[in-house]
PDB file of C-alpha atoms in Angstrom:
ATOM      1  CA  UNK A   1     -38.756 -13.873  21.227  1.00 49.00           C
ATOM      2  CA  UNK A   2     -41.421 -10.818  22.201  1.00 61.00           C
ATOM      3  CA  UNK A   3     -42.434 -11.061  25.569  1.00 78.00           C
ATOM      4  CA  UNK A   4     -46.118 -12.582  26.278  1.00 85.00           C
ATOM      5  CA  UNK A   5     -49.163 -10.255  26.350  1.00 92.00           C
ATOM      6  CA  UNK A   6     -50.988 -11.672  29.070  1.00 95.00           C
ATOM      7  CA  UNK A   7     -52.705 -10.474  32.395  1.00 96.00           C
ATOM      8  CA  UNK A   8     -51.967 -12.932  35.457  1.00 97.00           C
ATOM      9  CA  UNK A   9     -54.209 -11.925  38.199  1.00 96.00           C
ATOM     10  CA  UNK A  10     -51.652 -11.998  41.599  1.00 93.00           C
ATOM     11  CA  UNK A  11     -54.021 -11.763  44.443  1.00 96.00           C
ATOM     12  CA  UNK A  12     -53.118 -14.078  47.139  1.00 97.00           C
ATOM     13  CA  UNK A  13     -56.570 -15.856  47.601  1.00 97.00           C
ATOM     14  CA  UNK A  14     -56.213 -16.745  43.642  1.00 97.00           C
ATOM     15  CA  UNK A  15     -52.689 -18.608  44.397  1.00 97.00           C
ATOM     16  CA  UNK A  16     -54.588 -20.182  47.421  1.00 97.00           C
ATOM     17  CA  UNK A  17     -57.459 -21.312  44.570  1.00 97.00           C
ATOM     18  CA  UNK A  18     -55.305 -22.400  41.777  1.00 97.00           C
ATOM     19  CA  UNK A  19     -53.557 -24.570  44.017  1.00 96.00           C
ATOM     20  CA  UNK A  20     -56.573 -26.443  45.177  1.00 97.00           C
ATOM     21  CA  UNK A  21     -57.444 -27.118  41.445  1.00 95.00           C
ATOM     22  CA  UNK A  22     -53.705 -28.090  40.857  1.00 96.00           C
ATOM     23  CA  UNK A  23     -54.483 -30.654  43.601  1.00 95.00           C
ATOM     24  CA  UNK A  24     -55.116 -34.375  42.923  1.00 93.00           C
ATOM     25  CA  UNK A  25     -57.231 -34.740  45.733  1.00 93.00           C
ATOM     26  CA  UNK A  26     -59.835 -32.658  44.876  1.00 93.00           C
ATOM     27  CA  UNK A  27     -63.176 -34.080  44.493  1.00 92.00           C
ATOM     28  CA  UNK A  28     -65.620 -32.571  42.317  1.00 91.00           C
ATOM     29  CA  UNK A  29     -67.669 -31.076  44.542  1.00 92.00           C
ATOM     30  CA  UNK A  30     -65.090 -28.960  45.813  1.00 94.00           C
ATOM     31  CA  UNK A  31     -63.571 -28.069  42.038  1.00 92.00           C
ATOM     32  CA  UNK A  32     -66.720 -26.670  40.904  1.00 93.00           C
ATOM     33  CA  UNK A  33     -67.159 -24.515  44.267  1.00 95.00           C
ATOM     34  CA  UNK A  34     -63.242 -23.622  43.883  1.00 96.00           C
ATOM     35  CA  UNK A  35     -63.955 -22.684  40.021  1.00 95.00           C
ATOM     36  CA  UNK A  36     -66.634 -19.976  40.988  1.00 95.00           C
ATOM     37  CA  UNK A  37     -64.469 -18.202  43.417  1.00 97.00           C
ATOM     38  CA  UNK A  38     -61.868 -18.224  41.236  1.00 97.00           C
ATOM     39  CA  UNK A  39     -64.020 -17.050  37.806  1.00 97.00           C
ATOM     40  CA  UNK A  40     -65.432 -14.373  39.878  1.00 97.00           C
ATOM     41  CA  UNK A  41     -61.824 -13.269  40.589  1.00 97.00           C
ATOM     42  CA  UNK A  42     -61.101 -13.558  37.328  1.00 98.00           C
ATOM     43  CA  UNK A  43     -63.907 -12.005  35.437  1.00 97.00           C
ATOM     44  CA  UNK A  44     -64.041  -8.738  37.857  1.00 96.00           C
ATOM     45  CA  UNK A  45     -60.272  -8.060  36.379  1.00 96.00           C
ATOM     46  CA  UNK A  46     -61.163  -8.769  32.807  1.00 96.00           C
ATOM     47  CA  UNK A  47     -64.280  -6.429  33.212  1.00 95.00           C
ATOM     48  CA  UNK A  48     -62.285  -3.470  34.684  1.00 93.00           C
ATOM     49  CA  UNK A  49     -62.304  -1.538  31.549  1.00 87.00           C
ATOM     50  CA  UNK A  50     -65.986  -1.625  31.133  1.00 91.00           C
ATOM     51  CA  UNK A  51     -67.905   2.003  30.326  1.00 91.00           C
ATOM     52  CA  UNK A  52     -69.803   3.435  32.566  1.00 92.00           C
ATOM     53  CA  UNK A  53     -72.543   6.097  32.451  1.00 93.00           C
ATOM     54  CA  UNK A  54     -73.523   8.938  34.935  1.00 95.00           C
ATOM     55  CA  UNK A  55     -77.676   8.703  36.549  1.00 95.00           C
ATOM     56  CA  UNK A  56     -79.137  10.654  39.231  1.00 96.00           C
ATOM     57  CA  UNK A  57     -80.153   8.466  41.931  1.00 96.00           C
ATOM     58  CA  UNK A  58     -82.465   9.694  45.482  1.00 96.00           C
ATOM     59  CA  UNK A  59     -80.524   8.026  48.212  1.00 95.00           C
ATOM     60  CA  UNK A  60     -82.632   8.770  51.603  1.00 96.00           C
ATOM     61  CA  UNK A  61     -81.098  12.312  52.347  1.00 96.00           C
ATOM     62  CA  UNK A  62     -80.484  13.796  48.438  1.00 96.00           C
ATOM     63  CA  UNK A  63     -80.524  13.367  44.697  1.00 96.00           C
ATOM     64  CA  UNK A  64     -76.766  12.697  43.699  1.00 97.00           C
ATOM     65  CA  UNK A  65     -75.021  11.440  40.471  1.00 96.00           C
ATOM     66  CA  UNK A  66     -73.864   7.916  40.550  1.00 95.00           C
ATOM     67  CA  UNK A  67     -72.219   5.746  38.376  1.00 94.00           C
ATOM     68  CA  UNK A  68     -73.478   2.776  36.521  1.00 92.00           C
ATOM     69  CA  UNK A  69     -72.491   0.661  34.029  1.00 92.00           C
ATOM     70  CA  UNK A  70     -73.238   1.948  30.477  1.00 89.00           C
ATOM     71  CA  UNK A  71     -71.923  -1.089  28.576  1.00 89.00           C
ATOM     72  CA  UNK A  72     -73.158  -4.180  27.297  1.00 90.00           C
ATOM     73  CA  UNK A  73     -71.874  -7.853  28.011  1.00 95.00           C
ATOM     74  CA  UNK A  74     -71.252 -11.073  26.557  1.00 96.00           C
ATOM     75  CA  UNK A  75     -70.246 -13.834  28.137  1.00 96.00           C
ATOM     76  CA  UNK A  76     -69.115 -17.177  25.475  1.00 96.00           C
ATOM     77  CA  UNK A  77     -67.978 -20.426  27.266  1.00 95.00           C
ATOM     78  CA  UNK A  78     -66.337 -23.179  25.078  1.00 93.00           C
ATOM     79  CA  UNK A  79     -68.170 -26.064  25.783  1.00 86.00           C
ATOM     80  CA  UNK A  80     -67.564 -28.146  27.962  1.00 82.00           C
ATOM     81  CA  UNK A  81     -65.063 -27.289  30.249  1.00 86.00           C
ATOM     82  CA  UNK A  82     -66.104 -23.525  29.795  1.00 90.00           C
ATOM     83  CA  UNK A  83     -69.933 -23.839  31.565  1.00 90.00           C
ATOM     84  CA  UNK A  84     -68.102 -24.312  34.704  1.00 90.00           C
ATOM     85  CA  UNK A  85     -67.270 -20.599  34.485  1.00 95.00           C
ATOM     86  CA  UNK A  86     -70.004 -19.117  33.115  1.00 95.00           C
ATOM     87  CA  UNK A  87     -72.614 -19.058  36.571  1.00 94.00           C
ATOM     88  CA  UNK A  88     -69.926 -16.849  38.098  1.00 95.00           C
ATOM     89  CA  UNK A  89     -70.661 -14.350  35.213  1.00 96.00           C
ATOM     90  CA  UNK A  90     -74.415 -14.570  34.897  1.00 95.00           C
ATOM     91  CA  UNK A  91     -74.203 -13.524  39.120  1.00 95.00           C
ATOM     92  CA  UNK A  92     -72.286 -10.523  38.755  1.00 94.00           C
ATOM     93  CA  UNK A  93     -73.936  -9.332  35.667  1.00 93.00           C
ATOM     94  CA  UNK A  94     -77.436  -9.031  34.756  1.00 88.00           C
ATOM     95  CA  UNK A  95     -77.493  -7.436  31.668  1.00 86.00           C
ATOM     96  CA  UNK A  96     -75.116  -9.914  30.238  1.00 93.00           C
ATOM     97  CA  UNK A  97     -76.201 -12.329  26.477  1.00 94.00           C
ATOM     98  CA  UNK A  98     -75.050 -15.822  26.424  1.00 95.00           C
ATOM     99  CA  UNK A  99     -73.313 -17.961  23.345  1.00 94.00           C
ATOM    100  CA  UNK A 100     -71.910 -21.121  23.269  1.00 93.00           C
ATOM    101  CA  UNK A 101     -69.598 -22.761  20.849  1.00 92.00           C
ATOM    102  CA  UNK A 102     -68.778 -26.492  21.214  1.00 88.00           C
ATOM    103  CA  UNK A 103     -64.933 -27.416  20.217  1.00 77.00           C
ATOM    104  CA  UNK A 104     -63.430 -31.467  20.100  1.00 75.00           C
ATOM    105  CA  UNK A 105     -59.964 -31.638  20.017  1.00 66.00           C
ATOM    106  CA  UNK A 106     -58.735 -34.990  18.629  1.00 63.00           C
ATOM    107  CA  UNK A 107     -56.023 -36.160  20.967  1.00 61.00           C
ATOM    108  CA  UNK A 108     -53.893 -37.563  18.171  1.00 62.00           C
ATOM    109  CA  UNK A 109     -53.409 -33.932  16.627  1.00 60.00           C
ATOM    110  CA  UNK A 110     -54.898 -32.231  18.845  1.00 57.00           C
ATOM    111  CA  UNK A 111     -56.834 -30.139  16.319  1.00 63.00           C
ATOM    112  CA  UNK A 112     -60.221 -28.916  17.535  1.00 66.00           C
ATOM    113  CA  UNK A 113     -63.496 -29.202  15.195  1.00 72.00           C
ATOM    114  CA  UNK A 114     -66.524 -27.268  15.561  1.00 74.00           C
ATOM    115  CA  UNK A 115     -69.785 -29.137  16.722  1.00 78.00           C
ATOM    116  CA  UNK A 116     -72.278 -26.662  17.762  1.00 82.00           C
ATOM    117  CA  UNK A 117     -72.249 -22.610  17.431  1.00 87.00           C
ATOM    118  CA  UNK A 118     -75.085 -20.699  18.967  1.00 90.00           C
ATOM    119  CA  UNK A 119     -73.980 -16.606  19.622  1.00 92.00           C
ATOM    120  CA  UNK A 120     -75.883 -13.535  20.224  1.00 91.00           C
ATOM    121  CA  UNK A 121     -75.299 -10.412  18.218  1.00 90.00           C
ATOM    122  CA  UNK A 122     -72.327  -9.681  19.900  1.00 92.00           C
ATOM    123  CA  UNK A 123     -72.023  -5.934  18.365  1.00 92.00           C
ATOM    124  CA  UNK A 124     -71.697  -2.915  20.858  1.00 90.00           C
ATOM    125  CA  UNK A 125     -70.971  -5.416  23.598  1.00 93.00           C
ATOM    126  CA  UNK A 126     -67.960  -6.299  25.824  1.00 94.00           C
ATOM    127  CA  UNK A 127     -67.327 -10.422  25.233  1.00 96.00           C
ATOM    128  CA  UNK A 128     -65.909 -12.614  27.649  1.00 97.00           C
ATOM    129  CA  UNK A 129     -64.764 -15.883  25.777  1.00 97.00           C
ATOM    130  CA  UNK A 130     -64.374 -18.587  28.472  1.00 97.00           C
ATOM    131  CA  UNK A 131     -62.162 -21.474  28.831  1.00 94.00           C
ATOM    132  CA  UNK A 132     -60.290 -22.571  31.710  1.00 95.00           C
ATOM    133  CA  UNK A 133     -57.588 -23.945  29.815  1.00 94.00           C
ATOM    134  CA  UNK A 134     -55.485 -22.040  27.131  1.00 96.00           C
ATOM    135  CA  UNK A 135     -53.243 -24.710  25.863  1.00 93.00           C
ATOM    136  CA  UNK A 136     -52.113 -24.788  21.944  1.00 93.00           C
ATOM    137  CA  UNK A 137     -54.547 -21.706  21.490  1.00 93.00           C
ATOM    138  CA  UNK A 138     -56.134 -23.222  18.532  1.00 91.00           C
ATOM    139  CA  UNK A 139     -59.446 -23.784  20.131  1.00 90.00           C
ATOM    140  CA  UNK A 140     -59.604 -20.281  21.490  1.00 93.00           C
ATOM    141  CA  UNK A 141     -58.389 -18.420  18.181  1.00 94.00           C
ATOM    142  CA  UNK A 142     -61.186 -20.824  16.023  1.00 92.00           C
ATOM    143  CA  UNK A 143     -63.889 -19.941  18.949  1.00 93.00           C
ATOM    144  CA  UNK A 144     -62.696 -16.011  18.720  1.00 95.00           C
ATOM    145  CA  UNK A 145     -62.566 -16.065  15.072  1.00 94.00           C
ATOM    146  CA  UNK A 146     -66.452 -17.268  15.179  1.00 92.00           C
ATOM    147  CA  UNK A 147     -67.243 -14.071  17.664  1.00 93.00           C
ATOM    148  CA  UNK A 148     -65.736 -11.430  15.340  1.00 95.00           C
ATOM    149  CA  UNK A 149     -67.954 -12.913  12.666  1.00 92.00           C
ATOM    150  CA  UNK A 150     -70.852 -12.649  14.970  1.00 91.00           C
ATOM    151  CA  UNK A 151     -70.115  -9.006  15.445  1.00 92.00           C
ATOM    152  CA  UNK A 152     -67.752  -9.219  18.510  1.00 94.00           C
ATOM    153  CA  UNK A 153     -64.758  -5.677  18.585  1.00 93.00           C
ATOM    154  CA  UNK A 154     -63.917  -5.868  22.076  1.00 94.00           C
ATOM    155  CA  UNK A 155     -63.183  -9.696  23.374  1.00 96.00           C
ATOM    156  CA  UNK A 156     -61.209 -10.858  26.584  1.00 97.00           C
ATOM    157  CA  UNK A 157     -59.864 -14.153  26.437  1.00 97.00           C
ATOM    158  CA  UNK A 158     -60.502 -15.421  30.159  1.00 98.00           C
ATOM    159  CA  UNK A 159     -58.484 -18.910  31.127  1.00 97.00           C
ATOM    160  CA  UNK A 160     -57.971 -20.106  34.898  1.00 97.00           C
ATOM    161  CA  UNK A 161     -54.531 -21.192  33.498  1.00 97.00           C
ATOM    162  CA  UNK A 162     -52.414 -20.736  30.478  1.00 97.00           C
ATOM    163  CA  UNK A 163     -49.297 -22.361  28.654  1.00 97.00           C
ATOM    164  CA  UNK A 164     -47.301 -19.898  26.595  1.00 97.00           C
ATOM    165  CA  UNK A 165     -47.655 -21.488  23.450  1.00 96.00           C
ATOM    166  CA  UNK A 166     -51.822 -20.574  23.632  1.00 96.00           C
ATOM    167  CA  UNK A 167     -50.744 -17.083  24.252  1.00 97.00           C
ATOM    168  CA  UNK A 168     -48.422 -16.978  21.789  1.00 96.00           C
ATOM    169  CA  UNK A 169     -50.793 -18.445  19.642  1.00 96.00           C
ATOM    170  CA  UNK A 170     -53.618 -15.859  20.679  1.00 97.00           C
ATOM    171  CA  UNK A 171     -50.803 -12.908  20.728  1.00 97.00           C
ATOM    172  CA  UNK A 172     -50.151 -13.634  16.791  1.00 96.00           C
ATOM    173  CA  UNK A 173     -53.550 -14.986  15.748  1.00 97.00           C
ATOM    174  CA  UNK A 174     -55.484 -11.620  17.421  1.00 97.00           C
ATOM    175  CA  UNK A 175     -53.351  -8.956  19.177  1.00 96.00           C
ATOM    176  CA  UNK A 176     -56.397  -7.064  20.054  1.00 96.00           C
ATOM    177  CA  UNK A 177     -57.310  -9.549  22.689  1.00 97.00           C
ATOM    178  CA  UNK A 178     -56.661  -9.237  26.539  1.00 97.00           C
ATOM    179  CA  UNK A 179     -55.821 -12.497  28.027  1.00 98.00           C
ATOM    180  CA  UNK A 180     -56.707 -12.526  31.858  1.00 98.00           C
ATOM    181  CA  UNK A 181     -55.740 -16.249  33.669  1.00 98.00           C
ATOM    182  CA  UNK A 182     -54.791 -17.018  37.366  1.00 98.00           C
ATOM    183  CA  UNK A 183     -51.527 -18.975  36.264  1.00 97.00           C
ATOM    184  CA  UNK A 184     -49.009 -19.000  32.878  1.00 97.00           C
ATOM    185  CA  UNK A 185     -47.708 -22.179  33.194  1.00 97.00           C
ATOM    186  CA  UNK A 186     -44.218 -23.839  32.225  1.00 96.00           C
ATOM    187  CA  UNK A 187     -45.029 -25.524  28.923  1.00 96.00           C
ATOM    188  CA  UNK A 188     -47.211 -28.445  26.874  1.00 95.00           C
ATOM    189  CA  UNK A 189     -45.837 -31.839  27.238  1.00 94.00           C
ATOM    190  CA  UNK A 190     -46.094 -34.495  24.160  1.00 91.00           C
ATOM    191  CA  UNK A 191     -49.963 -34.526  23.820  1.00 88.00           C
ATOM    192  CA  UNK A 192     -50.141 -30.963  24.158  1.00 90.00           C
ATOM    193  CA  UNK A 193     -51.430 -31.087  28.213  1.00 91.00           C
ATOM    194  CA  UNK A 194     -50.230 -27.986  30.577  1.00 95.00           C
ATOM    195  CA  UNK A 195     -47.622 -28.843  32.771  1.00 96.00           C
ATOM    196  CA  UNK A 196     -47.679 -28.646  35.763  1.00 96.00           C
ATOM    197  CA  UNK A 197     -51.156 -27.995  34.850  1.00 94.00           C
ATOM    198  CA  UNK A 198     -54.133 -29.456  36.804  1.00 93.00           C
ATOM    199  CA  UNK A 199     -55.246 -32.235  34.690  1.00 88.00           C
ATOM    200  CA  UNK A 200     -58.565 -32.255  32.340  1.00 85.00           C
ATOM    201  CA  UNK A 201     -60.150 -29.734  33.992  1.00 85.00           C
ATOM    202  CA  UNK A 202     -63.842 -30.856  32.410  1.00 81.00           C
ATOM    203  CA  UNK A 203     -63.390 -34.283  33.839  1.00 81.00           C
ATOM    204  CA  UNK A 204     -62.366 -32.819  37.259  1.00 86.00           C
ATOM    205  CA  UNK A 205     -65.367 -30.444  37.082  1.00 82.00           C
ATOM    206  CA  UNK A 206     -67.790 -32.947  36.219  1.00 79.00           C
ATOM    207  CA  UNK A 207     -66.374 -36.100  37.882  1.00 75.00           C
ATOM    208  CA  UNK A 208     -66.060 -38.439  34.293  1.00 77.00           C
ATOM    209  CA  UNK A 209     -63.014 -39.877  34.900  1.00 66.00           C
TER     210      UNK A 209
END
């Protein structure tokens, strides 16, 4: 088997923050606080590769050449679990467009359906496709599919954590994508849920149990 193309982010403070989403105990309140700090994390590594461009710039003693950014963002979250990491985004960035593509997975085959698509023209930008959870792949490589139709070249694939059979999945369905995540875990049980995983992570967020 070919090794796994995938990015996992090994700062300290993100082992510290994956294992307070890991944790049972965790109210909601508290997820959705630990979810930022941990999106920001992850989101500054998936953007390291951005372009920049060279402008002059009067700081109080001279004129001197600075660097700014001199590419484009997109940021899509795959609704719902995915809106919990897009704020993170929309703070860092400011020139950044927003999509949003809604995705069901029916828990006896755990195929996901499309129910809403709304993207940007995603051409000349960077796009960040969001969702916290890379399990089978199959909702990621349907929502990434949509984005290259929409105009998307250069897409990051940006999970908090990840079972190898979604990267697999992503690795075969598009090779060109970067997968950034905070944790590749062990494997999928039965109905396809990460192990050890951290349990629906849109119910957690959003406190529908």
């Amino acid at each position: 088997m070919s090794p796994l193309a995938v990015d996992v982010i090994s700062h300290p403070l993100a082992k510290q923050l994956v294992s307070e989403l890991r944790d049972k105990l965790t109210p909601p309140e508290h997820y959705r606080r630990v979810c930022h700090k941990l999106t920001t994390m992850l989101v500054l590594e998936a953007t390291t590769g951005l372009q920049t461009a060279s402008k002059k710039v009067d700081t109080p003693l001279e004129t001197t050449d600075c660097d700014v950014l001199g590419e484009g963002l997109a940021v899509v979250p795959i609704l719902r679990a995915g809106l919990g990491m897009l704020d993170a985004v929309t703070e860092l960035f400011d020139d950044v467009k927003v999509g949003y593509i809604g995705l069901e997975r029916a828990h006896d085959t755990a195929v996901a359906h499309r129910y809403y698509c709304k993207l940007p023209d995603l051409k000349g930008r960077r796009v960040l496709c969001l969702d916290p959870m890379l399990a089978t792949g199959g909702s990621a490589s349907q929502a990434i599919s949509f984005m290259k139709a929409n105009g998307a070249e250069r897409v990051v694939m940006v999970s908090v954590i990840a079972a190898p059979e979604g990267v697999s999945r992503l690795n075969l369905d598009h090779p060109d994508v970067r997968i950034v995540t905070a944790a590749l875990d062990r494997e999928l049980d039965p109905r396809k849920y990460i192990l050890p995983g951290l349990g629906d992570f849109g119910d957690r967020l959003f406190g529908t149990f």
